[in-house]
């Protein structure tokens, strides 16, 4: 009866012309807003909006299947099956190109902000200080947030380092503030933390596009210099929690800086630059369910391009060398294979242009030449390395094996 009522509710034509009803749900930090426009002369119209998925008013066809209302958009592979109603909320099975999510929708007056129950709210058992300082080494101005459990004694301090891309201090992605949540958990466990904006965003100056991992290591050094004399901070027990690229920064800094006393690597890199590019791209291609035979050919092409960048000695000739690499690889290949790897009909030039645009940057060059054995053996402090089994950007097995291989002098290594 509940399911039948929901169909009646959404298909009824008893309201005023152009009256609007809205229901909102959320999954994976993405909002879905289901809107109904009531008509008296025809069937009510239903549309789906999702700012995070970048569709604004997707029309939905309506059908009753059994005791459920099913809304579909075949063009974009969207299916919503409405089959439970509880007052102003309902359960919806949302299918997006084969992936299905069980989502709770609530009646709303219009699009609402993203909801994250884990974001700290209310009276918090710690102090939050927004600080700004000038770096001694870089001369940049830095903006960041210092969280101290209770202003009663000195606490261990963890520097939180984000991953690839220009990020704000909270490491915000799709509205979710990863570092705000992490800082909350640390503070409740008696550990202070500091997180800061990347160069060129928020309260931090500088040019992010021209920065490399070495620059990020200097940013960390300036932050450490400023914070070690702060009240309620135990300068004898400072360490790093770095995610992805931040894990690489953590590895380099921990190998060089004797003031650091612990290191946590989250989805960190334990293999060299050439290997991580091979692992990443192979995993991404397989995630798109591309046939294995095509993946082998595609990766043969990509690895040739990676090696071309790796061995290039003159940046001015890099684009021409990449073009030669692609042309050489294409020679003798049949048209069917070229279509499979997206090189037919002149698309090889698009590949060279896109690849060169990334490969010419100092940041790409630095990461490509990264060798973990240059740093990990010099780390003597305790290390915790955590990698996710479903991570396709930093595959767990190979990278954790790299940490185990090279962290030969760490006083305590856990993974």
GROMACS .gro file of C-alpha atoms in nm:
model
  415
    1UNK     CA    1   0.000   0.000   0.000
    2UNK     CA    2   0.288   0.237   0.071
    3UNK     CA    3   0.436   0.174  -0.273
    4UNK     CA    4   0.101   0.223  -0.444
    5UNK     CA    5   0.048   0.547  -0.254
    6UNK     CA    6   0.380   0.687  -0.376
    7UNK     CA    7   0.275   0.627  -0.736
    8UNK     CA    8  -0.054   0.801  -0.673
    9UNK     CA    9   0.128   1.086  -0.500
   10UNK     CA   10   0.366   1.157  -0.786
   11UNK     CA   11   0.127   1.094  -1.072
   12UNK     CA   12  -0.177   1.276  -0.937
   13UNK     CA   13  -0.321   1.567  -1.132
   14UNK     CA   14  -0.535   1.721  -0.863
   15UNK     CA   15  -0.315   2.019  -0.775
   16UNK     CA   16  -0.292   2.365  -0.924
   17UNK     CA   17  -0.142   2.421  -1.268
   18UNK     CA   18   0.241   2.458  -1.251
   19UNK     CA   19   0.259   2.364  -0.882
   20UNK     CA   20   0.604   2.226  -0.792
   21UNK     CA   21   0.711   1.944  -0.562
   22UNK     CA   22   1.073   1.862  -0.476
   23UNK     CA   23   1.243   1.556  -0.324
   24UNK     CA   24   1.618   1.546  -0.259
   25UNK     CA   25   1.858   1.259  -0.197
   26UNK     CA   26   2.236   1.223  -0.181
   27UNK     CA   27   2.492   0.954  -0.264
   28UNK     CA   28   2.873   0.965  -0.287
   29UNK     CA   29   2.872   1.341  -0.216
   30UNK     CA   30   2.634   1.400  -0.506
   31UNK     CA   31   2.287   1.548  -0.478
   32UNK     CA   32   1.980   1.436  -0.670
   33UNK     CA   33   1.680   1.667  -0.683
   34UNK     CA   34   1.360   1.511  -0.817
   35UNK     CA   35   1.111   1.777  -0.922
   36UNK     CA   36   0.748   1.737  -1.026
   37UNK     CA   37   0.553   1.996  -1.217
   38UNK     CA   38   0.181   1.937  -1.171
   39UNK     CA   39  -0.044   1.980  -1.477
   40UNK     CA   40  -0.424   1.963  -1.493
   41UNK     CA   41  -0.450   1.891  -1.865
   42UNK     CA   42  -0.178   1.626  -1.905
   43UNK     CA   43   0.043   1.391  -1.708
   44UNK     CA   44   0.264   1.559  -1.449
   45UNK     CA   45   0.623   1.611  -1.569
   46UNK     CA   46   0.921   1.486  -1.368
   47UNK     CA   47   1.282   1.602  -1.397
   48UNK     CA   48   1.610   1.516  -1.228
   49UNK     CA   49   1.877   1.767  -1.129
   50UNK     CA   50   2.227   1.699  -0.998
   51UNK     CA   51   2.478   1.987  -0.972
   52UNK     CA   52   2.766   1.751  -0.894
   53UNK     CA   53   2.685   1.530  -1.195
   54UNK     CA   54   2.638   1.845  -1.408
   55UNK     CA   55   2.284   1.787  -1.530
   56UNK     CA   56   2.022   2.049  -1.462
   57UNK     CA   57   1.677   1.939  -1.576
   58UNK     CA   58   1.684   1.584  -1.710
   59UNK     CA   59   1.336   1.469  -1.822
   60UNK     CA   60   1.213   1.138  -1.683
   61UNK     CA   61   0.967   0.898  -1.840
   62UNK     CA   62   0.717   0.744  -1.599
   63UNK     CA   63   0.585   0.391  -1.568
   64UNK     CA   64   0.426   0.177  -1.297
   65UNK     CA   65   0.594  -0.162  -1.267
   66UNK     CA   66   0.423  -0.389  -1.015
   67UNK     CA   67   0.364  -0.170  -0.713
   68UNK     CA   68   0.649   0.075  -0.787
   69UNK     CA   69   0.681   0.394  -0.985
   70UNK     CA   70   0.979   0.373  -1.223
   71UNK     CA   71   1.132   0.690  -1.371
   72UNK     CA   72   1.381   0.657  -1.655
   73UNK     CA   73   1.601   0.852  -1.891
   74UNK     CA   74   1.731   0.601  -2.141
   75UNK     CA   75   1.964   0.846  -2.314
   76UNK     CA   76   2.175   0.895  -2.001
   77UNK     CA   77   2.116   0.555  -1.842
   78UNK     CA   78   1.927   0.678  -1.534
   79UNK     CA   79   1.658   0.473  -1.354
   80UNK     CA   80   1.479   0.566  -1.030
   81UNK     CA   81   1.257   0.306  -0.869
   82UNK     CA   82   1.032   0.455  -0.600
   83UNK     CA   83   0.885   0.191  -0.375
   84UNK     CA   84   0.868   0.309  -0.012
   85UNK     CA   85   0.713   0.621   0.141
   86UNK     CA   86   0.730   0.735   0.504
   87UNK     CA   87   0.570   1.076   0.555
   88UNK     CA   88   0.803   1.329   0.396
   89UNK     CA   89   1.074   1.078   0.304
   90UNK     CA   90   1.094   0.788   0.061
   91UNK     CA   91   1.335   0.515  -0.044
   92UNK     CA   92   1.461   0.516  -0.402
   93UNK     CA   93   1.676   0.266  -0.592
   94UNK     CA   94   1.884   0.483  -0.824
   95UNK     CA   95   2.062   0.313  -1.115
   96UNK     CA   96   2.329   0.510  -1.300
   97UNK     CA   97   2.480   0.323  -1.596
   98UNK     CA   98   2.456  -0.011  -1.417
   99UNK     CA   99   2.561   0.105  -1.069
  100UNK     CA  100   2.271   0.096  -0.821
  101UNK     CA  101   2.240   0.299  -0.500
  102UNK     CA  102   1.973   0.286  -0.228
  103UNK     CA  103   1.900   0.649  -0.144
  104UNK     CA  104   1.671   0.819   0.104
  105UNK     CA  105   1.489   1.117  -0.048
  106UNK     CA  106   1.327   1.391   0.162
  107UNK     CA  107   1.061   1.642   0.064
  108UNK     CA  108   1.226   1.986   0.030
  109UNK     CA  109   1.134   2.334  -0.091
  110UNK     CA  110   1.420   2.344  -0.343
  111UNK     CA  111   1.782   2.237  -0.384
  112UNK     CA  112   1.949   2.202  -0.042
  113UNK     CA  113   2.323   2.209   0.048
  114UNK     CA  114   2.519   1.886   0.060
  115UNK     CA  115   2.480   1.702   0.389
  116UNK     CA  116   2.770   1.539   0.571
  117UNK     CA  117   2.672   1.394   0.909
  118UNK     CA  118   3.037   1.337   0.999
  119UNK     CA  119   3.124   1.708   0.975
  120UNK     CA  120   3.178   1.831   1.332
  121UNK     CA  121   2.898   2.051   1.468
  122UNK     CA  122   2.796   2.215   1.793
  123UNK     CA  123   3.018   2.255   2.097
  124UNK     CA  124   3.350   2.089   2.020
  125UNK     CA  125   3.600   1.955   2.277
  126UNK     CA  126   3.891   2.144   2.118
  127UNK     CA  127   3.992   2.490   2.002
  128UNK     CA  128   4.017   2.598   1.638
  129UNK     CA  129   4.257   2.877   1.543
  130UNK     CA  130   4.278   3.031   1.197
  131UNK     CA  131   4.635   3.154   1.158
  132UNK     CA  132   4.844   3.336   0.900
  133UNK     CA  133   5.223   3.358   0.881
  134UNK     CA  134   5.508   3.436   0.644
  135UNK     CA  135   5.744   3.158   0.544
  136UNK     CA  136   6.111   3.205   0.629
  137UNK     CA  137   6.232   3.003   0.328
  138UNK     CA  138   5.972   3.081   0.062
  139UNK     CA  139   5.870   3.431   0.179
  140UNK     CA  140   5.511   3.333   0.094
  141UNK     CA  141   5.214   3.408   0.314
  142UNK     CA  142   5.038   3.096   0.442
  143UNK     CA  143   4.686   3.058   0.575
  144UNK     CA  144   4.588   2.755   0.779
  145UNK     CA  145   4.390   2.607   1.065
  146UNK     CA  146   4.540   2.485   1.391
  147UNK     CA  147   4.329   2.250   1.604
  148UNK     CA  148   4.429   2.193   1.968
  149UNK     CA  149   4.249   1.930   2.182
  150UNK     CA  150   4.228   2.135   2.505
  151UNK     CA  151   4.432   2.435   2.606
  152UNK     CA  152   4.575   2.266   2.912
  153UNK     CA  153   4.904   2.106   2.806
  154UNK     CA  154   5.134   2.045   2.511
  155UNK     CA  155   5.014   1.801   2.244
  156UNK     CA  156   5.167   1.603   1.956
  157UNK     CA  157   5.114   1.784   1.626
  158UNK     CA  158   5.023   1.626   1.292
  159UNK     CA  159   5.066   1.821   0.968
  160UNK     CA  160   4.790   1.723   0.723
  161UNK     CA  161   4.905   1.717   0.360
  162UNK     CA  162   4.656   1.682   0.075
  163UNK     CA  163   4.682   1.501  -0.255
  164UNK     CA  164   4.716   1.608  -0.618
  165UNK     CA  165   4.560   1.932  -0.737
  166UNK     CA  166   4.518   2.275  -0.584
  167UNK     CA  167   4.323   2.223  -0.260
  168UNK     CA  168   4.195   2.441   0.020
  169UNK     CA  169   4.300   2.375   0.379
  170UNK     CA  170   3.999   2.155   0.449
  171UNK     CA  171   4.071   1.931   0.148
  172UNK     CA  172   3.719   1.992   0.016
  173UNK     CA  173   3.590   1.763  -0.256
  174UNK     CA  174   3.224   1.764  -0.365
  175UNK     CA  175   3.148   1.956  -0.048
  176UNK     CA  176   3.308   1.699   0.184
  177UNK     CA  177   3.584   1.845   0.402
  178UNK     CA  178   3.814   1.549   0.447
  179UNK     CA  179   4.069   1.725   0.669
  180UNK     CA  180   3.804   1.890   0.886
  181UNK     CA  181   3.677   1.542   0.973
  182UNK     CA  182   4.029   1.403   1.022
  183UNK     CA  183   4.128   1.694   1.246
  184UNK     CA  184   3.817   1.634   1.457
  185UNK     CA  185   3.906   1.266   1.506
  186UNK     CA  186   4.268   1.350   1.594
  187UNK     CA  187   4.170   1.616   1.846
  188UNK     CA  188   3.931   1.378   2.020
  189UNK     CA  189   4.228   1.140   2.052
  190UNK     CA  190   4.457   1.405   2.203
  191UNK     CA  191   4.650   1.501   1.888
  192UNK     CA  192   4.675   1.857   1.757
  193UNK     CA  193   4.677   1.916   1.381
  194UNK     CA  194   4.756   2.184   1.126
  195UNK     CA  195   4.621   2.208   0.773
  196UNK     CA  196   4.687   2.490   0.528
  197UNK     CA  197   4.573   2.617   0.191
  198UNK     CA  198   4.777   2.523  -0.114
  199UNK     CA  199   4.969   2.794  -0.296
  200UNK     CA  200   4.744   3.045  -0.469
  201UNK     CA  201   4.420   2.958  -0.289
  202UNK     CA  202   4.254   3.080   0.030
  203UNK     CA  203   4.500   3.251   0.260
  204UNK     CA  204   4.816   3.125   0.089
  205UNK     CA  205   5.003   3.319  -0.178
  206UNK     CA  206   5.225   3.183  -0.457
  207UNK     CA  207   5.182   3.016  -0.796
  208UNK     CA  208   5.053   2.661  -0.762
  209UNK     CA  209   5.091   2.583  -1.133
  210UNK     CA  210   5.466   2.638  -1.118
  211UNK     CA  211   5.518   2.444  -0.794
  212UNK     CA  212   5.669   2.097  -0.761
  213UNK     CA  213   5.679   1.847  -0.476
  214UNK     CA  214   6.007   2.004  -0.363
  215UNK     CA  215   5.820   2.333  -0.320
  216UNK     CA  216   5.553   2.157  -0.113
  217UNK     CA  217   5.830   2.017   0.109
  218UNK     CA  218   5.949   2.376   0.167
  219UNK     CA  219   5.593   2.483   0.247
  220UNK     CA  220   5.585   2.213   0.514
  221UNK     CA  221   5.922   2.322   0.652
  222UNK     CA  222   5.803   2.681   0.687
  223UNK     CA  223   5.486   2.565   0.861
  224UNK     CA  224   5.688   2.350   1.101
  225UNK     CA  225   5.924   2.637   1.180
  226UNK     CA  226   5.634   2.865   1.264
  227UNK     CA  227   5.432   2.617   1.467
  228UNK     CA  228   5.698   2.448   1.676
  229UNK     CA  229   5.708   2.747   1.912
  230UNK     CA  230   5.330   2.778   1.942
  231UNK     CA  231   5.174   2.741   2.283
  232UNK     CA  232   5.025   2.396   2.361
  233UNK     CA  233   5.236   2.226   2.090
  234UNK     CA  234   5.490   1.956   2.177
  235UNK     CA  235   5.779   2.042   1.943
  236UNK     CA  236   5.943   1.713   2.035
  237UNK     CA  237   5.661   1.511   1.878
  238UNK     CA  238   5.561   1.648   1.539
  239UNK     CA  239   5.478   1.432   1.237
  240UNK     CA  240   5.298   1.411   0.905
  241UNK     CA  241   4.978   1.257   0.774
  242UNK     CA  242   4.991   1.279   0.395
  243UNK     CA  243   4.741   1.160   0.137
  244UNK     CA  244   4.848   1.050  -0.214
  245UNK     CA  245   5.088   1.322  -0.338
  246UNK     CA  246   5.095   1.445   0.021
  247UNK     CA  247   5.228   1.100   0.109
  248UNK     CA  248   5.519   1.157  -0.130
  249UNK     CA  249   5.588   1.493   0.036
  250UNK     CA  250   5.576   1.312   0.370
  251UNK     CA  251   5.830   1.053   0.252
  252UNK     CA  252   6.075   1.315   0.129
  253UNK     CA  253   6.039   1.537   0.435
  254UNK     CA  254   6.062   1.247   0.682
  255UNK     CA  255   6.383   1.130   0.518
  256UNK     CA  256   6.546   1.473   0.555
  257UNK     CA  257   6.399   1.633   0.867
  258UNK     CA  258   6.511   1.497   1.203
  259UNK     CA  259   6.247   1.705   1.386
  260UNK     CA  260   5.970   1.480   1.252
  261UNK     CA  261   5.884   1.187   1.476
  262UNK     CA  262   5.612   0.996   1.290
  263UNK     CA  263   5.470   0.956   0.941
  264UNK     CA  264   5.134   0.830   0.814
  265UNK     CA  265   5.100   0.762   0.442
  266UNK     CA  266   4.743   0.744   0.310
  267UNK     CA  267   4.730   0.606  -0.047
  268UNK     CA  268   5.099   0.693  -0.071
  269UNK     CA  269   5.338   0.599  -0.350
  270UNK     CA  270   5.591   0.323  -0.286
  271UNK     CA  271   5.705   0.273  -0.649
  272UNK     CA  272   5.889   0.498  -0.892
  273UNK     CA  273   5.726   0.750  -1.124
  274UNK     CA  274   5.729   0.532  -1.435
  275UNK     CA  275   5.576   0.242  -1.246
  276UNK     CA  276   5.296   0.443  -1.083
  277UNK     CA  277   5.193   0.581  -1.423
  278UNK     CA  278   5.183   0.229  -1.565
  279UNK     CA  279   4.979   0.100  -1.268
  280UNK     CA  280   4.737   0.394  -1.269
  281UNK     CA  281   4.659   0.391  -1.639
  282UNK     CA  282   4.626   0.013  -1.656
  283UNK     CA  283   4.381   0.013  -1.366
  284UNK     CA  284   4.180   0.303  -1.513
  285UNK     CA  285   4.147   0.133  -1.852
  286UNK     CA  286   4.035  -0.191  -1.690
  287UNK     CA  287   3.785  -0.003  -1.475
  288UNK     CA  288   3.618   0.111  -1.797
  289UNK     CA  289   3.588  -0.257  -1.892
  290UNK     CA  290   3.809  -0.217  -2.198
  291UNK     CA  291   3.909  -0.560  -2.337
  292UNK     CA  292   4.240  -0.689  -2.200
  293UNK     CA  293   4.395  -0.717  -2.546
  294UNK     CA  294   4.319  -0.350  -2.610
  295UNK     CA  295   4.457  -0.253  -2.268
  296UNK     CA  296   4.786  -0.426  -2.354
  297UNK     CA  297   4.822  -0.225  -2.677
  298UNK     CA  298   4.709   0.100  -2.514
  299UNK     CA  299   4.960   0.062  -2.232
  300UNK     CA  300   5.239  -0.023  -2.475
  301UNK     CA  301   5.170   0.313  -2.641
  302UNK     CA  302   5.143   0.500  -2.311
  303UNK     CA  303   5.461   0.351  -2.168
  304UNK     CA  304   5.648   0.455  -2.479
  305UNK     CA  305   5.523   0.809  -2.423
  306UNK     CA  306   5.620   0.800  -2.054
  307UNK     CA  307   5.971   0.685  -2.142
  308UNK     CA  308   6.002   0.958  -2.405
  309UNK     CA  309   5.929   1.222  -2.142
  310UNK     CA  310   6.157   1.049  -1.892
  311UNK     CA  311   6.459   1.051  -2.125
  312UNK     CA  312   6.399   1.392  -2.285
  313UNK     CA  313   6.691   1.629  -2.231
  314UNK     CA  314   6.555   1.937  -2.408
  315UNK     CA  315   6.208   2.066  -2.312
  316UNK     CA  316   6.186   2.260  -2.640
  317UNK     CA  317   6.197   1.934  -2.837
  318UNK     CA  318   5.958   1.734  -2.619
  319UNK     CA  319   5.643   1.786  -2.826
  320UNK     CA  320   5.822   1.684  -3.146
  321UNK     CA  321   5.966   1.375  -2.974
  322UNK     CA  322   5.621   1.274  -2.848
  323UNK     CA  323   5.480   1.311  -3.198
  324UNK     CA  324   5.760   1.091  -3.335
  325UNK     CA  325   5.693   0.831  -3.063
  326UNK     CA  326   5.325   0.810  -3.157
  327UNK     CA  327   5.394   0.795  -3.532
  328UNK     CA  328   5.652   0.522  -3.480
  329UNK     CA  329   5.412   0.319  -3.266
  330UNK     CA  330   5.133   0.355  -3.522
  331UNK     CA  331   5.349   0.235  -3.810
  332UNK     CA  332   5.232  -0.102  -3.934
  333UNK     CA  333   4.926  -0.116  -3.705
  334UNK     CA  334   4.595  -0.204  -3.872
  335UNK     CA  335   4.299   0.034  -3.878
  336UNK     CA  336   4.093  -0.175  -3.639
  337UNK     CA  337   4.360  -0.153  -3.368
  338UNK     CA  338   4.411   0.220  -3.423
  339UNK     CA  339   4.037   0.273  -3.375
  340UNK     CA  340   4.042   0.065  -3.057
  341UNK     CA  341   4.316   0.283  -2.902
  342UNK     CA  342   4.156   0.609  -3.024
  343UNK     CA  343   4.427   0.696  -3.279
  344UNK     CA  344   4.232   0.671  -3.606
  345UNK     CA  345   4.107   0.966  -3.811
  346UNK     CA  346   4.375   1.209  -3.696
  347UNK     CA  347   4.317   1.156  -3.326
  348UNK     CA  348   4.686   1.090  -3.274
  349UNK     CA  349   4.742   1.467  -3.283
  350UNK     CA  350   4.485   1.515  -3.010
  351UNK     CA  351   4.668   1.259  -2.797
  352UNK     CA  352   5.003   1.432  -2.845
  353UNK     CA  353   4.854   1.773  -2.762
  354UNK     CA  354   4.681   1.651  -2.444
  355UNK     CA  355   4.978   1.449  -2.326
  356UNK     CA  356   5.229   1.726  -2.393
  357UNK     CA  357   5.015   1.980  -2.206
  358UNK     CA  358   5.060   1.776  -1.888
  359UNK     CA  359   5.405   1.632  -1.946
  360UNK     CA  360   5.580   1.967  -1.995
  361UNK     CA  361   5.502   2.087  -1.641
  362UNK     CA  362   5.771   2.078  -1.372
  363UNK     CA  363   5.535   1.897  -1.138
  364UNK     CA  364   5.481   1.612  -1.387
  365UNK     CA  365   5.853   1.589  -1.456
  366UNK     CA  366   5.937   1.571  -1.086
  367UNK     CA  367   5.686   1.297  -1.014
  368UNK     CA  368   5.790   1.100  -1.323
  369UNK     CA  369   6.149   1.090  -1.195
  370UNK     CA  370   6.053   1.012  -0.835
  371UNK     CA  371   6.246   0.715  -0.692
  372UNK     CA  372   6.129   0.592  -0.348
  373UNK     CA  373   6.464   0.425  -0.281
  374UNK     CA  374   6.620   0.773  -0.274
  375UNK     CA  375   6.419   0.860   0.038
  376UNK     CA  376   6.247   0.568   0.213
  377UNK     CA  377   6.568   0.396   0.338
  378UNK     CA  378   6.661   0.721   0.517
  379UNK     CA  379   6.339   0.726   0.721
  380UNK     CA  380   6.411   0.609   1.074
  381UNK     CA  381   6.086   0.710   1.247
  382UNK     CA  382   5.768   0.498   1.287
  383UNK     CA  383   5.563   0.476   0.966
  384UNK     CA  384   5.204   0.371   0.908
  385UNK     CA  385   5.118   0.309   0.540
  386UNK     CA  386   4.754   0.261   0.441
  387UNK     CA  387   4.638   0.195   0.084
  388UNK     CA  388   4.290   0.104  -0.037
  389UNK     CA  389   4.224  -0.222  -0.217
  390UNK     CA  390   3.982  -0.056  -0.459
  391UNK     CA  391   4.204   0.244  -0.534
  392UNK     CA  392   4.283   0.260  -0.906
  393UNK     CA  393   4.502   0.572  -0.884
  394UNK     CA  394   4.747   0.430  -0.631
  395UNK     CA  395   4.698   0.051  -0.641
  396UNK     CA  396   4.753  -0.095  -0.296
  397UNK     CA  397   4.946  -0.417  -0.352
  398UNK     CA  398   5.240  -0.281  -0.550
  399UNK     CA  399   5.277   0.041  -0.352
  400UNK     CA  400   5.267  -0.126  -0.011
  401UNK     CA  401   5.522  -0.377  -0.139
  402UNK     CA  402   5.744  -0.080  -0.227
  403UNK     CA  403   5.719   0.058   0.127
  404UNK     CA  404   5.803  -0.284   0.271
  405UNK     CA  405   6.101  -0.311   0.039
  406UNK     CA  406   6.256   0.029   0.101
  407UNK     CA  407   6.163   0.117   0.461
  408UNK     CA  408   6.456  -0.085   0.587
  409UNK     CA  409   6.557   0.153   0.866
  410UNK     CA  410   6.221   0.262   1.005
  411UNK     CA  411   6.196   0.201   1.379
  412UNK     CA  412   5.842   0.069   1.334
  413UNK     CA  413   5.656   0.006   1.010
  414UNK     CA  414   5.288  -0.096   0.992
  415UNK     CA  415   5.056  -0.137   0.695
   0.00000   0.00000   0.00000
